[in-house]
XYZ file of C-alpha atoms in Angstrom:
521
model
C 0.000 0.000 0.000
C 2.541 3.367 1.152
C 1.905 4.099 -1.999
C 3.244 5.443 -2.765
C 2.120 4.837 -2.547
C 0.460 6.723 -4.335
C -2.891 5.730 -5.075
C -5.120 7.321 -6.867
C -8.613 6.707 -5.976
C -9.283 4.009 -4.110
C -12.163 1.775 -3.448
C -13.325 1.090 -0.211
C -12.849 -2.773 -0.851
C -9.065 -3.309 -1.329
C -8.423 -6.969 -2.415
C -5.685 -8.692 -1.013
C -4.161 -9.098 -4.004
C -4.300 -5.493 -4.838
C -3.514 -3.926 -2.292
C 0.275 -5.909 -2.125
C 1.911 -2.749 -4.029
C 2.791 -0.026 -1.280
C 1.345 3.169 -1.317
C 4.842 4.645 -0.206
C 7.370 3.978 -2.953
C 8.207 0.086 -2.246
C 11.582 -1.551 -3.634
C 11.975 -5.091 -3.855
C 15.496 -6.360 -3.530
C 17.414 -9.568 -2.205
C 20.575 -9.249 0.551
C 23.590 -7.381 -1.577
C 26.659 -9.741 -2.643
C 29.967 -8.047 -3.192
C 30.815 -6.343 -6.598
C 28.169 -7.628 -8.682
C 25.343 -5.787 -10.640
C 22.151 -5.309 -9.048
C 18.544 -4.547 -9.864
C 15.758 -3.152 -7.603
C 12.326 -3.115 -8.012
C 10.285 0.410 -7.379
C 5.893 0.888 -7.539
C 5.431 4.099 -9.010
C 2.381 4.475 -8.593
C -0.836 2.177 -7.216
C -4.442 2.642 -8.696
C -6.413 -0.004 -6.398
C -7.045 -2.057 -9.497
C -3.492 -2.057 -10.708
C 0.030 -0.425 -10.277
C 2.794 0.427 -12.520
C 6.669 -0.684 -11.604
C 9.750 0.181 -12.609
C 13.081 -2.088 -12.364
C 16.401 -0.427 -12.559
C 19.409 -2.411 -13.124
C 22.499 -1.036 -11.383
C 26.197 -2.399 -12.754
C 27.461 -2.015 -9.550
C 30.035 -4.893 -10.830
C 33.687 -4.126 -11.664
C 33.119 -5.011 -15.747
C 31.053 -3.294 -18.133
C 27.883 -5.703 -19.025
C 26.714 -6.256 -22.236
C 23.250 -8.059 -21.828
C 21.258 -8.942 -18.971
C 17.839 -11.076 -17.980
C 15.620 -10.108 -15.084
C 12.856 -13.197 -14.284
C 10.630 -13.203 -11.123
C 7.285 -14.632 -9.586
C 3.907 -13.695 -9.684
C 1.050 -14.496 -7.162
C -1.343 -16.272 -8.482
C -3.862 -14.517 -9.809
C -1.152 -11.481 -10.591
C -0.705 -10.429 -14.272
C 1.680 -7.966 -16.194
C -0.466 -6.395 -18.825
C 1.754 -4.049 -20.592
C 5.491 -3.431 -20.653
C 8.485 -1.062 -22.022
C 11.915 -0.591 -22.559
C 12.208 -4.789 -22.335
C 11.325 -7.661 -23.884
C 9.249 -10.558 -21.532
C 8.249 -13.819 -22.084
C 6.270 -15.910 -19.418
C 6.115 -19.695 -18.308
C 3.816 -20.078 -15.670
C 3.914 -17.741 -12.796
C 7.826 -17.169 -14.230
C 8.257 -13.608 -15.858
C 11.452 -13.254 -17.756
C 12.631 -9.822 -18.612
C 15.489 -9.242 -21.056
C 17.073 -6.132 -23.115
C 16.123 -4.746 -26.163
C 18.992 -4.540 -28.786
C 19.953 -0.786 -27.834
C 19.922 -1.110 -24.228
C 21.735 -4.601 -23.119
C 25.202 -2.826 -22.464
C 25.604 -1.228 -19.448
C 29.138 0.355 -18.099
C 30.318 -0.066 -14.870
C 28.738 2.404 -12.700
C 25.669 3.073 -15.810
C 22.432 2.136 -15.030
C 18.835 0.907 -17.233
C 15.609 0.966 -15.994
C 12.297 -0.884 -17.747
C 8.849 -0.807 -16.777
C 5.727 -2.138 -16.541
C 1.841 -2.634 -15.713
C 0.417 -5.249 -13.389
C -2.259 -6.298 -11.054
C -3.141 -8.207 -7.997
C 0.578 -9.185 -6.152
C 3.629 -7.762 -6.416
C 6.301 -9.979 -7.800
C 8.497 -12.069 -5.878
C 12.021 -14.016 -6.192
C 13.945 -11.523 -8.144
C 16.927 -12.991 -10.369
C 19.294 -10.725 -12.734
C 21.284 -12.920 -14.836
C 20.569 -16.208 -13.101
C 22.020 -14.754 -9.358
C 19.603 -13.090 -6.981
C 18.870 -9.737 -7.462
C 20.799 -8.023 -4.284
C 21.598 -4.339 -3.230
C 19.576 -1.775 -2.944
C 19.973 1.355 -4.764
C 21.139 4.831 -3.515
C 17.825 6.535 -2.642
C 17.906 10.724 -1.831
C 15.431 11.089 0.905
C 14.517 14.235 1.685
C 14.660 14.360 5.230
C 15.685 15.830 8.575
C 18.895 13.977 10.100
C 18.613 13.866 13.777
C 21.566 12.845 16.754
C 21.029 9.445 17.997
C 19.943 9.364 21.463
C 18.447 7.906 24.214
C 14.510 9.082 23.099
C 15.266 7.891 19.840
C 14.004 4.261 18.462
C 16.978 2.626 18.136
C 17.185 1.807 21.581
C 14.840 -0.720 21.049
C 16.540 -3.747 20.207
C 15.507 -5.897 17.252
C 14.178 -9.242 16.787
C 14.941 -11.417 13.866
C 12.432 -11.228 11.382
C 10.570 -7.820 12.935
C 11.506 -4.739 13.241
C 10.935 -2.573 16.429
C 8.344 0.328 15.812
C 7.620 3.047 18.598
C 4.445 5.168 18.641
C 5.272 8.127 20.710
C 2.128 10.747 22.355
C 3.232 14.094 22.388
C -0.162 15.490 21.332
C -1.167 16.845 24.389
C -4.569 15.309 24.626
C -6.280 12.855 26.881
C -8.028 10.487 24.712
C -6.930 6.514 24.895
C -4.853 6.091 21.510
C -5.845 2.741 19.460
C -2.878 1.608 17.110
C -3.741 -1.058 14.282
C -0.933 -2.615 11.802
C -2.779 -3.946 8.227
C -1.032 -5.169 5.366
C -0.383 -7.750 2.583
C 2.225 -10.314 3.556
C 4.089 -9.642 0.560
C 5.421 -13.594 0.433
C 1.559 -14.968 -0.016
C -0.366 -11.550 -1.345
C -2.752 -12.587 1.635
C -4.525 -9.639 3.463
C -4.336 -9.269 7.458
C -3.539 -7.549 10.689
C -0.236 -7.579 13.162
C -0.111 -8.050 16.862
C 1.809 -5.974 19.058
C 4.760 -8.727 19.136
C 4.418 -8.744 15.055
C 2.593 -11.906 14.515
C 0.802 -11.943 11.485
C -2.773 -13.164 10.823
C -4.827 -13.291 7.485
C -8.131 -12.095 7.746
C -11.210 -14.770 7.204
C -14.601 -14.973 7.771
C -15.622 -12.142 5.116
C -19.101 -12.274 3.393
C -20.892 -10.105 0.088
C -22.636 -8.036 2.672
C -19.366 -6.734 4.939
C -19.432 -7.823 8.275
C -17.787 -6.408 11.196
C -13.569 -7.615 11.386
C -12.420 -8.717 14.720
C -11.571 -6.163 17.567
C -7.491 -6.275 16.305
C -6.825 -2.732 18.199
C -3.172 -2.713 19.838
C -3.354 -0.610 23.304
C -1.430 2.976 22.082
C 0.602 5.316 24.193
C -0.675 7.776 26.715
C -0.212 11.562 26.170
C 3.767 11.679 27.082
C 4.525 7.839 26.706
C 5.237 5.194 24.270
C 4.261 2.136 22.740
C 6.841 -0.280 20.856
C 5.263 -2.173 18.271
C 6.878 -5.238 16.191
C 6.538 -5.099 12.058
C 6.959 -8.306 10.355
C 8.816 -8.330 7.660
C 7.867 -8.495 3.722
C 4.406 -6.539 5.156
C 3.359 -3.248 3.204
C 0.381 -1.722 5.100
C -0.603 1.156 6.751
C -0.130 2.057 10.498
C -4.103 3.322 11.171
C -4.126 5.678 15.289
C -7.087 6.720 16.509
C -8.225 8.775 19.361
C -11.100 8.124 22.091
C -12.717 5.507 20.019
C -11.429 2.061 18.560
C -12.146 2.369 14.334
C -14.767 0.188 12.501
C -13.123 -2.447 9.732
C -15.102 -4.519 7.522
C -14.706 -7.802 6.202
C -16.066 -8.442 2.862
C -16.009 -11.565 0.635
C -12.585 -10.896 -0.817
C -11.235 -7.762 1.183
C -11.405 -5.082 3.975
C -13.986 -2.378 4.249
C -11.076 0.587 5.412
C -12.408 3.663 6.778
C -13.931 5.799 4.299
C -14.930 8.944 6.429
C -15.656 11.455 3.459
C -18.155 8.686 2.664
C -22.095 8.584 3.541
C -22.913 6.374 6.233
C -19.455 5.464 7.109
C -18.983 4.071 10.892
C -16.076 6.721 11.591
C -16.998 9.488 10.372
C -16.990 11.400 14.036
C -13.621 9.643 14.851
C -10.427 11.498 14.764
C -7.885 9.124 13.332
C -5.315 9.236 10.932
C -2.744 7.006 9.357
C 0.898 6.135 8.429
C 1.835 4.270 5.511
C 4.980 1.492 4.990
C 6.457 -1.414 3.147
C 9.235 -3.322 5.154
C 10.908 -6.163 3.065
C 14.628 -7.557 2.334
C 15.497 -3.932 1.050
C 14.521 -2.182 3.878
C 11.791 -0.014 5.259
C 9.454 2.672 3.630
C 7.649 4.486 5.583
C 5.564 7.594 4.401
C 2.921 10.213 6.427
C 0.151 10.600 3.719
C -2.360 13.577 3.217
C -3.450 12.432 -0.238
C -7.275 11.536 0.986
C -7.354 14.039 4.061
C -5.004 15.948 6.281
C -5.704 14.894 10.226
C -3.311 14.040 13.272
C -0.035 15.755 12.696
C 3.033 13.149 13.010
C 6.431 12.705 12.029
C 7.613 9.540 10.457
C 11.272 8.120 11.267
C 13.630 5.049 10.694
C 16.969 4.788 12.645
C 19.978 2.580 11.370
C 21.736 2.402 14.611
C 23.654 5.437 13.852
C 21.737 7.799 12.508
C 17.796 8.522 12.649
C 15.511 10.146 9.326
C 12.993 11.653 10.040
C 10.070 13.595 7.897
C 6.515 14.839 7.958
C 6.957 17.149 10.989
C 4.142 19.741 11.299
C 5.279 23.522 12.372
C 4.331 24.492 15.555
C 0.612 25.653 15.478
C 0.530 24.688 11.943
C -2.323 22.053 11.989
C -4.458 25.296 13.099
C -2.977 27.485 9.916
C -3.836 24.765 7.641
C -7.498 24.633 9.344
C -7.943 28.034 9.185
C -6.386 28.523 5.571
C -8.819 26.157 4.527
C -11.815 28.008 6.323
C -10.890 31.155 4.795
C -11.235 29.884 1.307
C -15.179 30.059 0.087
C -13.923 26.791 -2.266
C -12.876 24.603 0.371
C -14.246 26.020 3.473
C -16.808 23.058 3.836
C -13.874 20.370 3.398
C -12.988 21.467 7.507
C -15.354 18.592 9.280
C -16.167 19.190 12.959
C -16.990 16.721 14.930
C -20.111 17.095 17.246
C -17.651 18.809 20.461
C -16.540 21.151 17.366
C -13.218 19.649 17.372
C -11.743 19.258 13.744
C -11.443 15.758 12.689
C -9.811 16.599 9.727
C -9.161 18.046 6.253
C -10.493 16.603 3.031
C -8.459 16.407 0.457
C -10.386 18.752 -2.587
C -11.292 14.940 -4.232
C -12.394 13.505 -1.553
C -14.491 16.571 -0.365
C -15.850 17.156 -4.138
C -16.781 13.851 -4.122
C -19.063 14.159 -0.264
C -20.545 17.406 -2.071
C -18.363 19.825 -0.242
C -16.548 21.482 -2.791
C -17.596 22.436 -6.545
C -16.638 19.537 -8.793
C -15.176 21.708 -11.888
C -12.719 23.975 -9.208
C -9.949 23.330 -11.331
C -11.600 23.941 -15.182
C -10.441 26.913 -16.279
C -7.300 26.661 -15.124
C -7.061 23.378 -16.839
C -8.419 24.819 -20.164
C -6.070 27.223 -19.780
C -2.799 25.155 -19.215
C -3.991 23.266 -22.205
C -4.435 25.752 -24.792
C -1.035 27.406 -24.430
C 0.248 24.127 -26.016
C -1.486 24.906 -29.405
C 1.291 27.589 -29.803
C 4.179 26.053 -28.163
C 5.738 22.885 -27.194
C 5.520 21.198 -23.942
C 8.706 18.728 -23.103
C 7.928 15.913 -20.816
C 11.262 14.383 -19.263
C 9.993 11.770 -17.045
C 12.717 9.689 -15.664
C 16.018 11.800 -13.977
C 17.925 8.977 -15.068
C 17.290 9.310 -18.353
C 17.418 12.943 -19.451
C 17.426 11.973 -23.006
C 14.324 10.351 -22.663
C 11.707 13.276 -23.935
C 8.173 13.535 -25.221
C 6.846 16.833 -27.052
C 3.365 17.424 -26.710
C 1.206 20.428 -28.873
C -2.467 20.519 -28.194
C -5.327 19.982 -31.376
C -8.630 20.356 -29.865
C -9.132 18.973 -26.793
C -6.368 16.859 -27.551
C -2.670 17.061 -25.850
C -0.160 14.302 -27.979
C 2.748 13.524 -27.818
C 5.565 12.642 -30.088
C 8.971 10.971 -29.341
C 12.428 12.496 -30.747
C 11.917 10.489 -33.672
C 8.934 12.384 -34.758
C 6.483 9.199 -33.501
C 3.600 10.009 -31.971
C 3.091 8.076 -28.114
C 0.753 9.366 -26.303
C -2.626 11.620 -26.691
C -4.873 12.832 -23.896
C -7.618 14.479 -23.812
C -8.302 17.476 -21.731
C -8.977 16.467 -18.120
C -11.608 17.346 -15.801
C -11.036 18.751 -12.021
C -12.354 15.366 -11.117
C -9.091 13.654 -13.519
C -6.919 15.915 -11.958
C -8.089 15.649 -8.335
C -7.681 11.807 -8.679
C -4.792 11.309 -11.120
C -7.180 9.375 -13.255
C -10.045 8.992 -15.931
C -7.687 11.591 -18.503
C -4.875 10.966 -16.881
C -5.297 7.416 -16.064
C -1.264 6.180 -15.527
C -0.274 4.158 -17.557
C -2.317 2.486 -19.971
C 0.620 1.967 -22.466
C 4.313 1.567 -22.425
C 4.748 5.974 -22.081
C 1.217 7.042 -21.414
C 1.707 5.961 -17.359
C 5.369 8.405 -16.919
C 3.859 11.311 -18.730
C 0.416 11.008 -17.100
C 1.661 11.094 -13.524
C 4.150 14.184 -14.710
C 1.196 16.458 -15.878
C -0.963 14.859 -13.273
C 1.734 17.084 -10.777
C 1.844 19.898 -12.905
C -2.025 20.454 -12.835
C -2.231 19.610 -9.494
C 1.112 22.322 -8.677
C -0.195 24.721 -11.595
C 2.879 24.837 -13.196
C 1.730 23.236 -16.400
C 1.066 25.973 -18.994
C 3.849 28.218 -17.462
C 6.554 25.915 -17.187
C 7.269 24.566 -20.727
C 9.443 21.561 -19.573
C 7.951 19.104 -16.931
C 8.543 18.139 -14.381
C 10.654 21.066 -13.306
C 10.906 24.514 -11.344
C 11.083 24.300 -7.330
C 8.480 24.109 -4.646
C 8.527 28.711 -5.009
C 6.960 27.509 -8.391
C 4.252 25.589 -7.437
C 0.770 26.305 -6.567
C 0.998 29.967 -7.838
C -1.424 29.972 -10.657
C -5.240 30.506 -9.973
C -7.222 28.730 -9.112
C -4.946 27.391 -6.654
C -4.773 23.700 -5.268
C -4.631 25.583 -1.423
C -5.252 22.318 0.314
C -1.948 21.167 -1.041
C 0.010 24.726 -1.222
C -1.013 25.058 2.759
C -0.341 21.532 4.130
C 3.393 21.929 2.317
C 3.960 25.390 3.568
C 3.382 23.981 7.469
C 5.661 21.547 7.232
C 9.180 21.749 8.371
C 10.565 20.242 5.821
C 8.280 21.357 3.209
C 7.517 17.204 2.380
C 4.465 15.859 2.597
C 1.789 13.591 0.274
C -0.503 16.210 -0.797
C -1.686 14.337 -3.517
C -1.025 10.782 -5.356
C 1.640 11.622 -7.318
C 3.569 14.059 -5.232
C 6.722 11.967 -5.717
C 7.147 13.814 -8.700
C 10.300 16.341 -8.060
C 10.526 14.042 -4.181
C 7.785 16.431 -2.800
C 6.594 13.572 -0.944
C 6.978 12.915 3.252
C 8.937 9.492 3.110
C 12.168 7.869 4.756
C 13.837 5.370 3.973
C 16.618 2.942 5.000
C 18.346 -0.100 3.813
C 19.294 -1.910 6.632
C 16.730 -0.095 9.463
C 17.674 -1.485 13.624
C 14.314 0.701 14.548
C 11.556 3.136 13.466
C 9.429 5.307 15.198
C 5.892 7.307 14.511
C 5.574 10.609 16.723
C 2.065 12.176 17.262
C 2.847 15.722 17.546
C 0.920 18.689 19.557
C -2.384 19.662 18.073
């Protein structure tokens, strides 16, 4: 899940099989072996009924290669639909990846990434030319480095096969906490929950008409104390906290019902709750704060190696209230600030979410999108999707409605048509990512343009800095505020706010400890 991990929008059944991507960017990787090439496995991006991955092969080895062959597993009931930069061939569950005739040499130190789209599991048992797949790739997180000491997680000593997590109060309020750990056991794509110790347990007993999910709350910290949780490994979930009241899950035939509070008639709607979201396998934990369907209980994410602690996500002081009252202040999204019946705020919908529960006027974003579209008719827009690959470029000019998109060779790749708020609210419909081996990187890139209003007057994509975004009109301000109260200026705004690493995620390859802080609010 973690999506990254990002999603886009979700239903409120997510299949076990589905849900095995992580909504926080996930890599999967086996242990490193000395001098050799590498590859890693990355989810871009996760859609609920599919996700899009990307594998980059690092010749980490000490002679240049001149071929290589990626193969995996799939789940059963996984599929890859679609796939670029690679040629695959399948036996079985076996996927077998090799290169293309212009990209099988790679120099020591050079790198190649392919792609592709799947659904249901993730794959499994990574190979590059017949050895296992090992390393993990140097990943730039964007985050605060802290001292290690004694209040920091890695004093909490870790057991094989789990890794030490510790919820820390420091919200000032009274309220019992509730802590639940949900996942996909990313070894059998099954669904389920984690005890406090890190057992894990599938979930049964679902039927067509949901039914309630067993009481699985873990006891949470005190205002001023601390609860150390265990993560099993090869689990990507999310890391749900509530306050005063334990949540409501839902078991149905072939998932679980999540909380859906911009939703009609969902259970916790008047609970204030909010939650973190991770993937913890062979290459390490990813762990992510997310604001991409509402903006709630201020906390900063972390992950300690033993001698250093990342952390991100952390929430000015008094900023929860300037996003709140930001938000108030706008006559667009005012009615996306939900009270609950004390007139405490429970949260902040995301302008999505809140369009879609009525709150908010559903074409917001339509002449700004009209706009951004029709300055293409007169010049060029360059799309430059992957950093790794600078000379990797699309050109789009706009015909009508239409935006295409031609390679260097003067092919045409891509065409979309012009989006609605809705589209651009949700990264989808328009600017549905991927549906074809280039539509998926250049649909997430003006999927963060829109969203940062930057497309239209900034005539390659992605670029410009985070003094660029959000200063057309009309403005995303749910997304422009949240950023501008954080310390860092991270957070995950929106599904695809990876783009440019805008997003509110650590990282580590080799974590001893990892810790989620609820801050003052």
């Amino acid at each position: 899940m973690p999506r990254k991990r990002k999603p886009r929008k979700r239903s409120l059944i997510l299949a076990a099989a589905a849900t095995a991507a992580a909504l926080a960017t996930a890599w999967i990787a086996l242990p490193a072996s000395a001098a050799a090439p590498t590859a890693s496995l990355r989810t871009v991006s996760d859609w609920g009924s599919g996700w899009q991955d990307e594998v980059t092969i690092s010749n980490t080895g000490a002679s240049a290669m001149t071929s290589w062959r990626v193969e995996f597993d799939l789940p059963a009931g996984s599929s890859i639909d679609s796939f670029w930069e690679t040629e695959m061939t399948a036996s079985g569950s076996r996927r077998t990846f090799t290169n293309r005739a212009w990209n099988g040499a790679i120099p020591v130190g050079g790198t190649v990434t392919f792609g592709f789209v799947g659904s249901g599991g993730q794959p499994v048992n990574c190979m590059l030319n017949g050895a296992p797949c090992g390393g993990t790739p140097a990943v730039t997180v964007p985050a605060t480095t802290v001292p290690v000491t004694s209040s920091n997680p890695t004093n909490q000593e870790k057991v094989e096969g789990r890794l030490p997590l510790t919820v820390t109060n420091d919200s000032g309020r009274s309220e019992n906490v509730y802590l639940y750990v949900l996942g996909t056991d990313l070894t059998t794509g099954k669904l389920g929950y984690a005890d406090k110790s890190g057992t894990f347990t599938a979930w049964t007993g679902g039927a067509a008409v949901p039914v309630p999910a067993p009481d699985v709350a873990i006891p949470g910290p005190g205002d001023n104390g601390s609860t150390t949780i265990q993560i099993p490994e090869n689990l990507s979930g999310r890391i749900y906290f509530s306050f005063g009241r334990k949540l409501d899950f839902r078991l149905s035939g072939d998932g679980l019902v999540q909380p859906a509070p911009w939703a009609g008639g969902d259970p916790n709607r008047d609970i204030l709750f909010d939650w973190s979201e991770f993937t913890l396998n062979d290459s390490g934990l990813w762990l992510n704060s997310s604001q991409v369907d509402m903006f709630a209980v201020p906390h900063v994410v972390s992950v300690s190696n033993g001698s250093r602690t990342i952390a991100t996500g952390e929430v000015k002081p008094g900023g929860r209230q300037r996003v709140i009252d930001a938000i108030a202040a706008d006559p667009a999204f005012a009615r996306s600030v939900v009270k609950g019946s004390g007139g405490t705020v429970l949260r902040v919908l995301a302008p999505g979410k809140a369009a879609d529960a009525g709150l908010m006027n559903p074409s917001y974003l339509d002449s700004y999108i009209t706009s951004a579209w029709s300055a293409y008719r007169d010049r060029t827009l360059t799309v430059t999707p992957f950093t790794d690959q600078p000379a990797v470029k699309y050109l789009g000019r706009t015909s009508g409605d239409v935006l295409s998109f031609t390679d260097t060779a003067g092919r045409t790749v891509a065409s979309f048509t012009k989006p609605s708020t809705a589209n651009v609210w949700g990264c989808d419909g328009a600017l549905a990512a991927p549906n074809d081996a280039v539509v998926g990187p250049i649909a997430r890139t003006l999927c963060a343009a829109l969203q940062r209003t930057t497309l239209g007057r900034l005539d390659t994509q992605p670029s410009g800095t985070a003094t660029d975004f959000y200063q057309g009109e009309p403005a995303n301000v749910y997304a422009r505020e949240i950023h501008a109260n954080m310390v860092d200026g991270k957070a995950y705004a929106f599904a695809f706010d990876d783009v440019q690493n805008q997003e509110s995620l650590v990282h580590d390859g080799d974590p001893r400890a990892a810790g989620i802080t609820l801050t003052a609010f």
